[in-house]
PDB file of C-alpha atoms and ligand atoms in Angstrom:
ATOM      1  CA  UNK A   1      39.434  -4.206  23.482  1.00 98.00           C
ATOM      2  CA  UNK A   2      38.269  -3.938  27.256  1.00 98.00           C
ATOM      3  CA  UNK A   3      36.165  -5.675  29.463  1.00 98.00           C
ATOM      4  CA  UNK A   4      35.131  -4.497  32.872  1.00 98.00           C
ATOM      5  CA  UNK A   5      32.356  -4.991  35.421  1.00 98.00           C
ATOM      6  CA  UNK A   6      33.113  -2.135  38.342  1.00 98.00           C
ATOM      7  CA  UNK A   7      32.441   1.616  37.915  1.00 98.00           C
ATOM      8  CA  UNK A   8      35.602   2.145  39.013  1.00 98.00           C
ATOM      9  CA  UNK A   9      37.461   0.500  36.160  1.00 98.00           C
ATOM     10  CA  UNK A  10      35.154   2.135  33.779  1.00 98.00           C
ATOM     11  CA  UNK A  11      36.007   5.914  35.415  1.00 98.00           C
ATOM     12  CA  UNK A  12      39.783   4.656  35.223  1.00 97.00           C
ATOM     13  CA  UNK A  13      39.740   4.350  31.463  1.00 98.00           C
ATOM     14  CA  UNK A  14      37.195   7.281  30.655  1.00 98.00           C
ATOM     15  CA  UNK A  15      40.064   9.321  33.371  1.00 96.00           C
ATOM     16  CA  UNK A  16      42.712   8.628  30.967  1.00 89.00           C
ATOM     17  CA  UNK A  17      40.697   9.861  27.501  1.00 96.00           C
ATOM     18  CA  UNK A  18      41.109  13.325  25.914  1.00 92.00           C
ATOM     19  CA  UNK A  19      38.832  13.059  22.592  1.00 95.00           C
ATOM     20  CA  UNK A  20      35.098  12.473  22.056  1.00 97.00           C
ATOM     21  CA  UNK A  21      33.312   9.251  23.619  1.00 98.00           C
ATOM     22  CA  UNK A  22      30.787   7.336  22.125  1.00 98.00           C
ATOM     23  CA  UNK A  23      28.474   5.302  24.282  1.00 99.00           C
ATOM     24  CA  UNK A  24      26.097   2.317  23.610  1.00 99.00           C
ATOM     25  CA  UNK A  25      23.753   0.956  25.995  1.00 98.00           C
ATOM     26  CA  UNK A  26      22.668  -2.461  25.591  1.00 98.00           C
ATOM     27  CA  UNK A  27      20.923  -5.169  27.230  1.00 98.00           C
ATOM     28  CA  UNK A  28      22.904  -8.133  25.482  1.00 97.00           C
ATOM     29  CA  UNK A  29      22.203 -10.448  22.938  1.00 96.00           C
ATOM     30  CA  UNK A  30      23.695  -8.127  20.852  1.00 97.00           C
ATOM     31  CA  UNK A  31      22.461  -7.826  16.676  1.00 96.00           C
ATOM     32  CA  UNK A  32      22.888  -6.414  13.619  1.00 96.00           C
ATOM     33  CA  UNK A  33      20.789  -3.253  15.324  1.00 97.00           C
ATOM     34  CA  UNK A  34      22.681  -3.136  18.008  1.00 98.00           C
ATOM     35  CA  UNK A  35      26.163  -3.636  15.916  1.00 98.00           C
ATOM     36  CA  UNK A  36      24.886  -0.916  13.752  1.00 98.00           C
ATOM     37  CA  UNK A  37      25.138   1.664  16.876  1.00 98.00           C
ATOM     38  CA  UNK A  38      28.557   0.478  17.904  1.00 98.00           C
ATOM     39  CA  UNK A  39      29.598   1.022  14.137  1.00 98.00           C
ATOM     40  CA  UNK A  40      28.631   4.695  13.971  1.00 98.00           C
ATOM     41  CA  UNK A  41      29.232   5.519  17.200  1.00 98.00           C
ATOM     42  CA  UNK A  42      33.027   4.559  16.242  1.00 98.00           C
ATOM     43  CA  UNK A  43      32.765   6.804  12.924  1.00 98.00           C
ATOM     44  CA  UNK A  44      32.322   9.673  15.049  1.00 98.00           C
ATOM     45  CA  UNK A  45      34.019   9.241  18.530  1.00 98.00           C
ATOM     46  CA  UNK A  46      37.418   8.190  19.183  1.00 97.00           C
ATOM     47  CA  UNK A  47      36.539   5.849  21.972  1.00 98.00           C
ATOM     48  CA  UNK A  48      33.518   3.851  22.382  1.00 98.00           C
ATOM     49  CA  UNK A  49      31.885   2.730  25.298  1.00 98.00           C
ATOM     50  CA  UNK A  50      29.242   0.005  25.052  1.00 99.00           C
ATOM     51  CA  UNK A  51      27.313  -1.727  28.693  1.00 98.00           C
ATOM     52  CA  UNK A  52      25.523  -4.901  28.260  1.00 98.00           C
ATOM     53  CA  UNK A  53      22.940  -5.437  31.435  1.00 98.00           C
ATOM     54  CA  UNK A  54      19.691  -6.588  31.609  1.00 98.00           C
ATOM     55  CA  UNK A  55      18.214  -3.963  33.840  1.00 98.00           C
ATOM     56  CA  UNK A  56      15.583  -5.436  36.388  1.00 97.00           C
ATOM     57  CA  UNK A  57      14.284  -1.718  37.292  1.00 97.00           C
ATOM     58  CA  UNK A  58      12.676  -1.453  34.077  1.00 97.00           C
ATOM     59  CA  UNK A  59      10.988  -5.275  33.772  1.00 96.00           C
ATOM     60  CA  UNK A  60       7.433  -5.489  35.702  1.00 95.00           C
ATOM     61  CA  UNK A  61       6.345  -8.600  37.932  1.00 92.00           C
ATOM     62  CA  UNK A  62       5.096 -10.687  35.394  1.00 88.00           C
ATOM     63  CA  UNK A  63       7.756  -9.500  32.200  1.00 93.00           C
ATOM     64  CA  UNK A  64      10.393 -11.300  30.974  1.00 92.00           C
ATOM     65  CA  UNK A  65      13.298 -10.286  32.940  1.00 96.00           C
ATOM     66  CA  UNK A  66      14.712 -13.944  34.083  1.00 94.00           C
ATOM     67  CA  UNK A  67      14.396 -15.420  30.562  1.00 93.00           C
ATOM     68  CA  UNK A  68      15.572 -12.379  28.654  1.00 94.00           C
ATOM     69  CA  UNK A  69      18.479 -14.183  26.115  1.00 94.00           C
ATOM     70  CA  UNK A  70      22.330 -14.092  27.531  1.00 96.00           C
ATOM     71  CA  UNK A  71      25.257 -14.714  25.857  1.00 97.00           C
ATOM     72  CA  UNK A  72      28.237 -12.502  27.482  1.00 97.00           C
ATOM     73  CA  UNK A  73      31.008 -14.495  25.052  1.00 98.00           C
ATOM     74  CA  UNK A  74      29.525 -14.239  21.590  1.00 98.00           C
ATOM     75  CA  UNK A  75      28.195 -10.226  22.667  1.00 98.00           C
ATOM     76  CA  UNK A  76      32.138  -9.951  23.407  1.00 98.00           C
ATOM     77  CA  UNK A  77      33.426 -10.779  20.306  1.00 98.00           C
ATOM     78  CA  UNK A  78      30.314  -9.327  18.698  1.00 98.00           C
ATOM     79  CA  UNK A  79      30.688  -5.795  20.005  1.00 98.00           C
ATOM     80  CA  UNK A  80      35.043  -6.279  19.380  1.00 98.00           C
ATOM     81  CA  UNK A  81      34.580  -6.594  15.898  1.00 98.00           C
ATOM     82  CA  UNK A  82      32.204  -3.329  15.652  1.00 98.00           C
ATOM     83  CA  UNK A  83      34.503  -1.333  17.458  1.00 98.00           C
ATOM     84  CA  UNK A  84      34.290  -0.992  21.151  1.00 98.00           C
ATOM     85  CA  UNK A  85      36.856  -0.051  23.226  1.00 98.00           C
ATOM     86  CA  UNK A  86      35.327  -0.827  26.010  1.00 98.00           C
ATOM     87  CA  UNK A  87      32.589  -3.320  27.301  1.00 98.00           C
ATOM     88  CA  UNK A  88      30.985  -2.769  30.588  1.00 98.00           C
ATOM     89  CA  UNK A  89      29.216  -5.266  32.240  1.00 98.00           C
ATOM     90  CA  UNK A  90      28.483  -5.107  35.677  1.00 98.00           C
ATOM     91  CA  UNK A  91      26.261  -7.269  38.136  1.00 98.00           C
ATOM     92  CA  UNK A  92      23.117  -6.611  39.770  1.00 97.00           C
ATOM     93  CA  UNK A  93      24.525  -5.214  42.631  1.00 98.00           C
ATOM     94  CA  UNK A  94      27.087  -3.192  41.149  1.00 98.00           C
ATOM     95  CA  UNK A  95      24.219  -1.064  39.604  1.00 98.00           C
ATOM     96  CA  UNK A  96      22.103  -1.450  42.248  1.00 98.00           C
ATOM     97  CA  UNK A  97      24.571  -1.998  45.572  1.00 96.00           C
ATOM     98  CA  UNK A  98      21.251  -1.394  48.420  1.00 95.00           C
ATOM     99  CA  UNK A  99      17.491  -0.504  47.156  1.00 94.00           C
ATOM    100  CA  UNK A 100      16.814   3.057  45.807  1.00 95.00           C
ATOM    101  CA  UNK A 101      15.289   5.678  47.383  1.00 96.00           C
ATOM    102  CA  UNK A 102      15.399   7.964  44.125  1.00 96.00           C
ATOM    103  CA  UNK A 103      14.347   7.697  40.646  1.00 95.00           C
ATOM    104  CA  UNK A 104      14.161   9.747  37.250  1.00 96.00           C
ATOM    105  CA  UNK A 105      10.857   9.828  36.307  1.00 95.00           C
ATOM    106  CA  UNK A 106       9.787  11.252  32.990  1.00 94.00           C
ATOM    107  CA  UNK A 107       6.215  12.777  33.331  1.00 94.00           C
ATOM    108  CA  UNK A 108       5.402  13.190  29.353  1.00 93.00           C
ATOM    109  CA  UNK A 109       5.361  11.023  26.871  1.00 95.00           C
ATOM    110  CA  UNK A 110       5.650   7.574  29.298  1.00 97.00           C
ATOM    111  CA  UNK A 111       1.980   6.640  29.628  1.00 96.00           C
ATOM    112  CA  UNK A 112       0.947   6.068  26.199  1.00 98.00           C
ATOM    113  CA  UNK A 113       1.705   3.320  24.120  1.00 98.00           C
ATOM    114  CA  UNK A 114       4.623   1.203  25.574  1.00 97.00           C
ATOM    115  CA  UNK A 115       3.754   2.635  28.782  1.00 97.00           C
ATOM    116  CA  UNK A 116      -0.012   2.061  28.834  1.00 96.00           C
ATOM    117  CA  UNK A 117       0.910  -1.470  29.516  1.00 90.00           C
ATOM    118  CA  UNK A 118       3.974  -1.081  31.238  1.00 94.00           C
ATOM    119  CA  UNK A 119       3.347   1.481  34.446  1.00 94.00           C
ATOM    120  CA  UNK A 120       7.127   1.904  35.060  1.00 95.00           C
ATOM    121  CA  UNK A 121       8.814   0.727  32.539  1.00 97.00           C
ATOM    122  CA  UNK A 122      10.062   3.958  31.554  1.00 97.00           C
ATOM    123  CA  UNK A 123      11.159   5.311  34.742  1.00 97.00           C
ATOM    124  CA  UNK A 124      12.976   2.091  35.356  1.00 97.00           C
ATOM    125  CA  UNK A 125      15.077   2.671  31.687  1.00 98.00           C
ATOM    126  CA  UNK A 126      15.271   6.902  32.568  1.00 98.00           C
ATOM    127  CA  UNK A 127      16.831   5.819  35.512  1.00 98.00           C
ATOM    128  CA  UNK A 128      19.088   3.287  34.581  1.00 98.00           C
ATOM    129  CA  UNK A 129      20.390   5.239  31.870  1.00 98.00           C
ATOM    130  CA  UNK A 130      21.124   8.169  33.825  1.00 98.00           C
ATOM    131  CA  UNK A 131      23.059   6.255  36.441  1.00 98.00           C
ATOM    132  CA  UNK A 132      25.297   4.630  33.097  1.00 98.00           C
ATOM    133  CA  UNK A 133      25.670   7.792  31.662  1.00 98.00           C
ATOM    134  CA  UNK A 134      27.298   9.282  34.974  1.00 98.00           C
ATOM    135  CA  UNK A 135      29.191   6.035  35.002  1.00 98.00           C
ATOM    136  CA  UNK A 136      30.391   6.057  31.843  1.00 98.00           C
ATOM    137  CA  UNK A 137      30.338  10.309  30.903  1.00 98.00           C
ATOM    138  CA  UNK A 138      29.732  10.247  27.045  1.00 98.00           C
ATOM    139  CA  UNK A 139      30.179  12.698  24.958  1.00 98.00           C
ATOM    140  CA  UNK A 140      26.900  11.071  22.473  1.00 98.00           C
ATOM    141  CA  UNK A 141      25.003   8.143  23.539  1.00 99.00           C
ATOM    142  CA  UNK A 142      23.636   5.967  20.597  1.00 99.00           C
ATOM    143  CA  UNK A 143      19.803   4.837  20.309  1.00 98.00           C
ATOM    144  CA  UNK A 144      17.794   2.834  18.116  1.00 98.00           C
ATOM    145  CA  UNK A 145      14.583   4.067  16.176  1.00 98.00           C
ATOM    146  CA  UNK A 146      13.201   0.631  17.237  1.00 97.00           C
ATOM    147  CA  UNK A 147      12.425   1.601  21.073  1.00 98.00           C
ATOM    148  CA  UNK A 148      11.729   5.375  19.368  1.00 98.00           C
ATOM    149  CA  UNK A 149       9.153   6.035  22.421  1.00 98.00           C
ATOM    150  CA  UNK A 150      12.407   5.142  24.101  1.00 98.00           C
ATOM    151  CA  UNK A 151      14.818   7.742  22.465  1.00 98.00           C
ATOM    152  CA  UNK A 152      11.638  10.184  22.869  1.00 98.00           C
ATOM    153  CA  UNK A 153      11.685  10.373  26.352  1.00 97.00           C
ATOM    154  CA  UNK A 154      15.904   9.474  26.810  1.00 98.00           C
ATOM    155  CA  UNK A 155      15.797  13.020  24.792  1.00 97.00           C
ATOM    156  CA  UNK A 156      13.378  14.551  26.947  1.00 96.00           C
ATOM    157  CA  UNK A 157      14.830  13.857  30.593  1.00 97.00           C
ATOM    158  CA  UNK A 158      18.599  14.488  29.110  1.00 98.00           C
ATOM    159  CA  UNK A 159      16.734  18.392  28.443  1.00 97.00           C
ATOM    160  CA  UNK A 160      15.052  18.528  31.666  1.00 97.00           C
ATOM    161  CA  UNK A 161      18.347  17.453  33.649  1.00 97.00           C
ATOM    162  CA  UNK A 162      20.717  19.452  31.173  1.00 98.00           C
ATOM    163  CA  UNK A 163      22.389  15.935  30.624  1.00 98.00           C
ATOM    164  CA  UNK A 164      25.210  16.782  28.973  1.00 98.00           C
ATOM    165  CA  UNK A 165      25.560  14.181  26.213  1.00 98.00           C
ATOM    166  CA  UNK A 166      24.662  14.719  22.841  1.00 98.00           C
ATOM    167  CA  UNK A 167      21.547  11.910  21.558  1.00 98.00           C
ATOM    168  CA  UNK A 168      22.050  10.441  18.632  1.00 98.00           C
ATOM    169  CA  UNK A 169      18.384   8.321  17.344  1.00 98.00           C
ATOM    170  CA  UNK A 170      19.479   5.999  14.722  1.00 98.00           C
ATOM    171  CA  UNK A 171      18.095   4.099  11.811  1.00 97.00           C
ATOM    172  CA  UNK A 172      15.844   0.889  12.509  1.00 98.00           C
ATOM    173  CA  UNK A 173      17.356  -2.354  11.630  1.00 97.00           C
ATOM    174  CA  UNK A 174      15.673  -5.328   9.752  1.00 98.00           C
ATOM    175  CA  UNK A 175      15.731  -8.925   8.584  1.00 97.00           C
ATOM    176  CA  UNK A 176      15.601  -8.789   4.459  1.00 98.00           C
ATOM    177  CA  UNK A 177      11.850  -9.980   5.013  1.00 98.00           C
ATOM    178  CA  UNK A 178      11.194  -6.465   6.790  1.00 98.00           C
ATOM    179  CA  UNK A 179      10.924  -7.914  10.753  1.00 98.00           C
ATOM    180  CA  UNK A 180      12.813  -5.511  12.575  1.00 98.00           C
ATOM    181  CA  UNK A 181      16.052  -6.928  14.079  1.00 97.00           C
ATOM    182  CA  UNK A 182      15.543  -7.416  18.412  1.00 96.00           C
ATOM    183  CA  UNK A 183      17.150  -9.514  20.479  1.00 92.00           C
ATOM    184  CA  UNK A 184      13.477 -11.430  21.378  1.00 93.00           C
ATOM    185  CA  UNK A 185      13.277 -12.314  18.164  1.00 96.00           C
ATOM    186  CA  UNK A 186      14.573 -15.859  18.601  1.00 95.00           C
ATOM    187  CA  UNK A 187      11.862 -16.722  20.645  1.00 95.00           C
ATOM    188  CA  UNK A 188       9.415 -16.901  17.930  1.00 98.00           C
ATOM    189  CA  UNK A 189       8.325 -19.687  17.320  1.00 98.00           C
ATOM    190  CA  UNK A 190       8.880 -21.197  13.511  1.00 98.00           C
ATOM    191  CA  UNK A 191       5.120 -20.147  12.816  1.00 98.00           C
ATOM    192  CA  UNK A 192       5.053 -16.974  14.423  1.00 98.00           C
ATOM    193  CA  UNK A 193       8.151 -16.188  12.835  1.00 98.00           C
ATOM    194  CA  UNK A 194       6.562 -16.714   9.622  1.00 98.00           C
ATOM    195  CA  UNK A 195       3.851 -14.070  10.275  1.00 98.00           C
ATOM    196  CA  UNK A 196       5.914 -12.031  11.938  1.00 98.00           C
ATOM    197  CA  UNK A 197       7.000  -9.592   8.856  1.00 98.00           C
ATOM    198  CA  UNK A 198       3.496  -8.692   8.216  1.00 98.00           C
ATOM    199  CA  UNK A 199       4.157  -6.390  11.555  1.00 98.00           C
ATOM    200  CA  UNK A 200       6.189  -3.955   8.948  1.00 98.00           C
ATOM    201  CA  UNK A 201       4.139  -4.640   5.857  1.00 98.00           C
ATOM    202  CA  UNK A 202       1.075  -3.191   7.978  1.00 98.00           C
ATOM    203  CA  UNK A 203       3.354  -0.289   9.292  1.00 98.00           C
ATOM    204  CA  UNK A 204       4.139   0.309   5.470  1.00 98.00           C
ATOM    205  CA  UNK A 205       0.643   0.528   4.246  1.00 98.00           C
ATOM    206  CA  UNK A 206      -0.551   2.932   6.961  1.00 98.00           C
ATOM    207  CA  UNK A 207       2.545   5.186   6.188  1.00 97.00           C
ATOM    208  CA  UNK A 208       1.378   5.112   2.522  1.00 97.00           C
ATOM    209  CA  UNK A 209      -2.445   5.877   3.626  1.00 96.00           C
ATOM    210  CA  UNK A 210      -0.808   8.957   5.913  1.00 95.00           C
ATOM    211  CA  UNK A 211       1.298  10.248   2.841  1.00 93.00           C
ATOM    212  CA  UNK A 212      -1.493  10.176   0.700  1.00 93.00           C
ATOM    213  CA  UNK A 213      -3.489  11.961   3.370  1.00 92.00           C
ATOM    214  CA  UNK A 214      -5.765   9.825   4.685  1.00 94.00           C
ATOM    215  CA  UNK A 215      -7.537  10.457   8.054  1.00 94.00           C
ATOM    216  CA  UNK A 216      -5.439   8.817  11.006  1.00 95.00           C
ATOM    217  CA  UNK A 217      -8.475   7.383  12.343  1.00 96.00           C
ATOM    218  CA  UNK A 218      -9.049   5.818   9.318  1.00 97.00           C
ATOM    219  CA  UNK A 219      -5.378   4.428   9.184  1.00 97.00           C
ATOM    220  CA  UNK A 220      -5.267   2.920  12.582  1.00 97.00           C
ATOM    221  CA  UNK A 221      -8.292   1.037  11.211  1.00 98.00           C
ATOM    222  CA  UNK A 222      -6.830  -0.485   9.001  1.00 98.00           C
ATOM    223  CA  UNK A 223      -3.306  -0.410  11.128  1.00 98.00           C
ATOM    224  CA  UNK A 224      -5.352  -3.301  13.453  1.00 98.00           C
ATOM    225  CA  UNK A 225      -7.228  -5.090  10.673  1.00 98.00           C
ATOM    226  CA  UNK A 226      -3.537  -6.035   8.860  1.00 98.00           C
ATOM    227  CA  UNK A 227      -1.504  -6.379  12.412  1.00 98.00           C
ATOM    228  CA  UNK A 228      -4.478  -8.974  13.606  1.00 98.00           C
ATOM    229  CA  UNK A 229      -2.844 -11.266   9.858  1.00 98.00           C
ATOM    230  CA  UNK A 230      -0.371 -11.557  12.495  1.00 98.00           C
ATOM    231  CA  UNK A 231      -2.228 -14.325  14.647  1.00 98.00           C
ATOM    232  CA  UNK A 232      -0.609 -12.398  17.431  1.00 98.00           C
ATOM    233  CA  UNK A 233      -2.482 -10.267  20.091  1.00 98.00           C
ATOM    234  CA  UNK A 234      -2.426  -6.323  19.038  1.00 98.00           C
ATOM    235  CA  UNK A 235      -1.333  -4.269  21.982  1.00 97.00           C
ATOM    236  CA  UNK A 236      -1.529  -1.300  19.877  1.00 98.00           C
ATOM    237  CA  UNK A 237      -1.322   0.619  16.872  1.00 98.00           C
ATOM    238  CA  UNK A 238      -1.196   4.449  16.301  1.00 97.00           C
ATOM    239  CA  UNK A 239      -0.345   7.179  14.839  1.00 97.00           C
ATOM    240  CA  UNK A 240       1.026   9.754  17.137  1.00 97.00           C
ATOM    241  CA  UNK A 241       2.699  13.069  16.815  1.00 96.00           C
ATOM    242  CA  UNK A 242       6.706  12.755  16.419  1.00 97.00           C
ATOM    243  CA  UNK A 243       8.840  13.276  19.100  1.00 96.00           C
ATOM    244  CA  UNK A 244       6.407  14.878  20.971  1.00 96.00           C
ATOM    245  CA  UNK A 245       3.961  11.396  21.545  1.00 97.00           C
ATOM    246  CA  UNK A 246       0.700  13.511  21.320  1.00 96.00           C
ATOM    247  CA  UNK A 247      -1.785  11.922  19.885  1.00 94.00           C
ATOM    248  CA  UNK A 248      -2.514  12.766  15.940  1.00 94.00           C
ATOM    249  CA  UNK A 249      -6.466  13.324  15.778  1.00 88.00           C
ATOM    250  CA  UNK A 250      -5.951  15.148  12.716  1.00 88.00           C
ATOM    251  CA  UNK A 251      -3.440  14.948   9.938  1.00 81.00           C
ATOM    252  CA  UNK A 252      -0.932  18.120  10.557  1.00 80.00           C
ATOM    253  CA  UNK A 253       0.397  18.317   7.495  1.00 85.00           C
ATOM    254  CA  UNK A 254       4.358  18.841   7.415  1.00 91.00           C
ATOM    255  CA  UNK A 255       4.364  17.294  11.261  1.00 92.00           C
ATOM    256  CA  UNK A 256       6.045  14.136  11.681  1.00 95.00           C
ATOM    257  CA  UNK A 257       3.960  11.054  12.361  1.00 96.00           C
ATOM    258  CA  UNK A 258       5.406   8.225  14.484  1.00 98.00           C
ATOM    259  CA  UNK A 259       3.094   4.577  13.243  1.00 98.00           C
ATOM    260  CA  UNK A 260       4.035   2.602  16.187  1.00 98.00           C
ATOM    261  CA  UNK A 261       2.577  -0.777  17.284  1.00 98.00           C
ATOM    262  CA  UNK A 262       3.482  -3.790  19.398  1.00 98.00           C
ATOM    263  CA  UNK A 263       2.381  -7.443  18.396  1.00 98.00           C
ATOM    264  CA  UNK A 264       2.185 -10.194  21.499  1.00 97.00           C
ATOM    265  CA  UNK A 265       3.199 -13.556  20.147  1.00 98.00           C
ATOM    266  CA  UNK A 266       3.170 -16.991  22.442  1.00 97.00           C
ATOM    267  CA  UNK A 267       6.183 -16.034  24.429  1.00 94.00           C
ATOM    268  CA  UNK A 268       7.266 -12.837  23.083  1.00 95.00           C
ATOM    269  CA  UNK A 269       6.215  -9.347  22.253  1.00 96.00           C
ATOM    270  CA  UNK A 270       6.927  -8.059  19.941  1.00 97.00           C
ATOM    271  CA  UNK A 271       7.422  -3.842  18.611  1.00 98.00           C
ATOM    272  CA  UNK A 272       8.259  -1.708  15.682  1.00 98.00           C
ATOM    273  CA  UNK A 273       7.810   1.684  13.774  1.00 98.00           C
ATOM    274  CA  UNK A 274       7.662   3.994  11.091  1.00 98.00           C
ATOM    275  CA  UNK A 275       8.293   8.118  11.294  1.00 98.00           C
ATOM    276  CA  UNK A 276       6.998   9.874   8.070  1.00 96.00           C
ATOM    277  CA  UNK A 277       5.786  13.084   7.591  1.00 93.00           C
ATOM    278  CA  UNK A 278       2.872  13.948   5.296  1.00 88.00           C
ATOM    279  CA  UNK A 279       3.443  16.602   2.964  1.00 84.00           C
TER     280      UNK A 279
HETATM  281  O1  PAF B   1      17.002  -0.287  24.978  1.00 90.45           O
HETATM  282  C1  PAF B   1      17.421  -1.152  25.958  1.00 90.45           C
HETATM  283  O2  PAF B   1      18.098  -2.260  25.772  1.00 90.45           O
HETATM  284  C2  PAF B   1      17.407  -0.501  27.135  1.00 90.45           C
HETATM  285  O3  PAF B   1      15.929   0.163  27.450  1.00 90.45           O
HETATM  286  C3  PAF B   1      18.369   0.336  27.734  1.00 90.45           C
HETATM  287  C4  PAF B   1      18.341   1.795  27.041  1.00 90.45           C
HETATM  288  C5  PAF B   1      19.877  -0.753  27.584  1.00 90.45           C
HETATM  289  C6  PAF B   1      18.618   0.678  29.423  1.00 90.45           C
HETATM  290  O4  PAF B   1      18.117  -0.541  30.075  1.00 90.45           O
END
């Protein structure tokens, strides 16, 4: 496995390849969720590139950019074991040699759910992902569905701009107690960690209610009540149409629904979701 830090090194590697290239963009501190994306990419593509870059553009002023967990040595060993052929670890000046004068702005689906509280977040994600796609030039790119809104936003952007990359959304990987794997889980206190699995339990019970035909408003109310039992602050708990992210104000049998939430604990905000199709 090659470890590179410059765009030129990635281009040199890419130019010598003939088969399909898979790409897994990450912000590092890899966990089983990322590794499942790398393994899937390796199954489907001849060569796999992983990027590790904590992108300042997608963090708001009071967010956790400085404290975002980092461990390059461990990440490299895990990425190699999962099948990565190249790991691109640029620094801030490689990705942003001078202040950006143009941005990718996705209008649809970015001012709801996580976007409502994090203005500019998805512009930062869309911009860095476009830059990474242009550098790596992958055939397929793998995104975890834990960030379902991110996957939907990237898919919209790729279609709008005719970017020749197939987006492959992959299932959320969970701990045994149901908590979605996340780099940020390490920052939960022992008490918060004990209560955090209630997030997935609440989503599961909302999914069951929706599958039984319960009206989205009723499901949403019950979802909030249950999420409060985590002891965290519920930023949102919502039922939306998937993948348009439009509000599900009525039950639409046969149409996929995204049941999603964000819960804020003392130093960390966790997101999770379930996608179901009520009959
Ligand atoms: O999901 C993430 O880790 C980031 O948003 C991504 C896609 C690597 C862009 O910085």
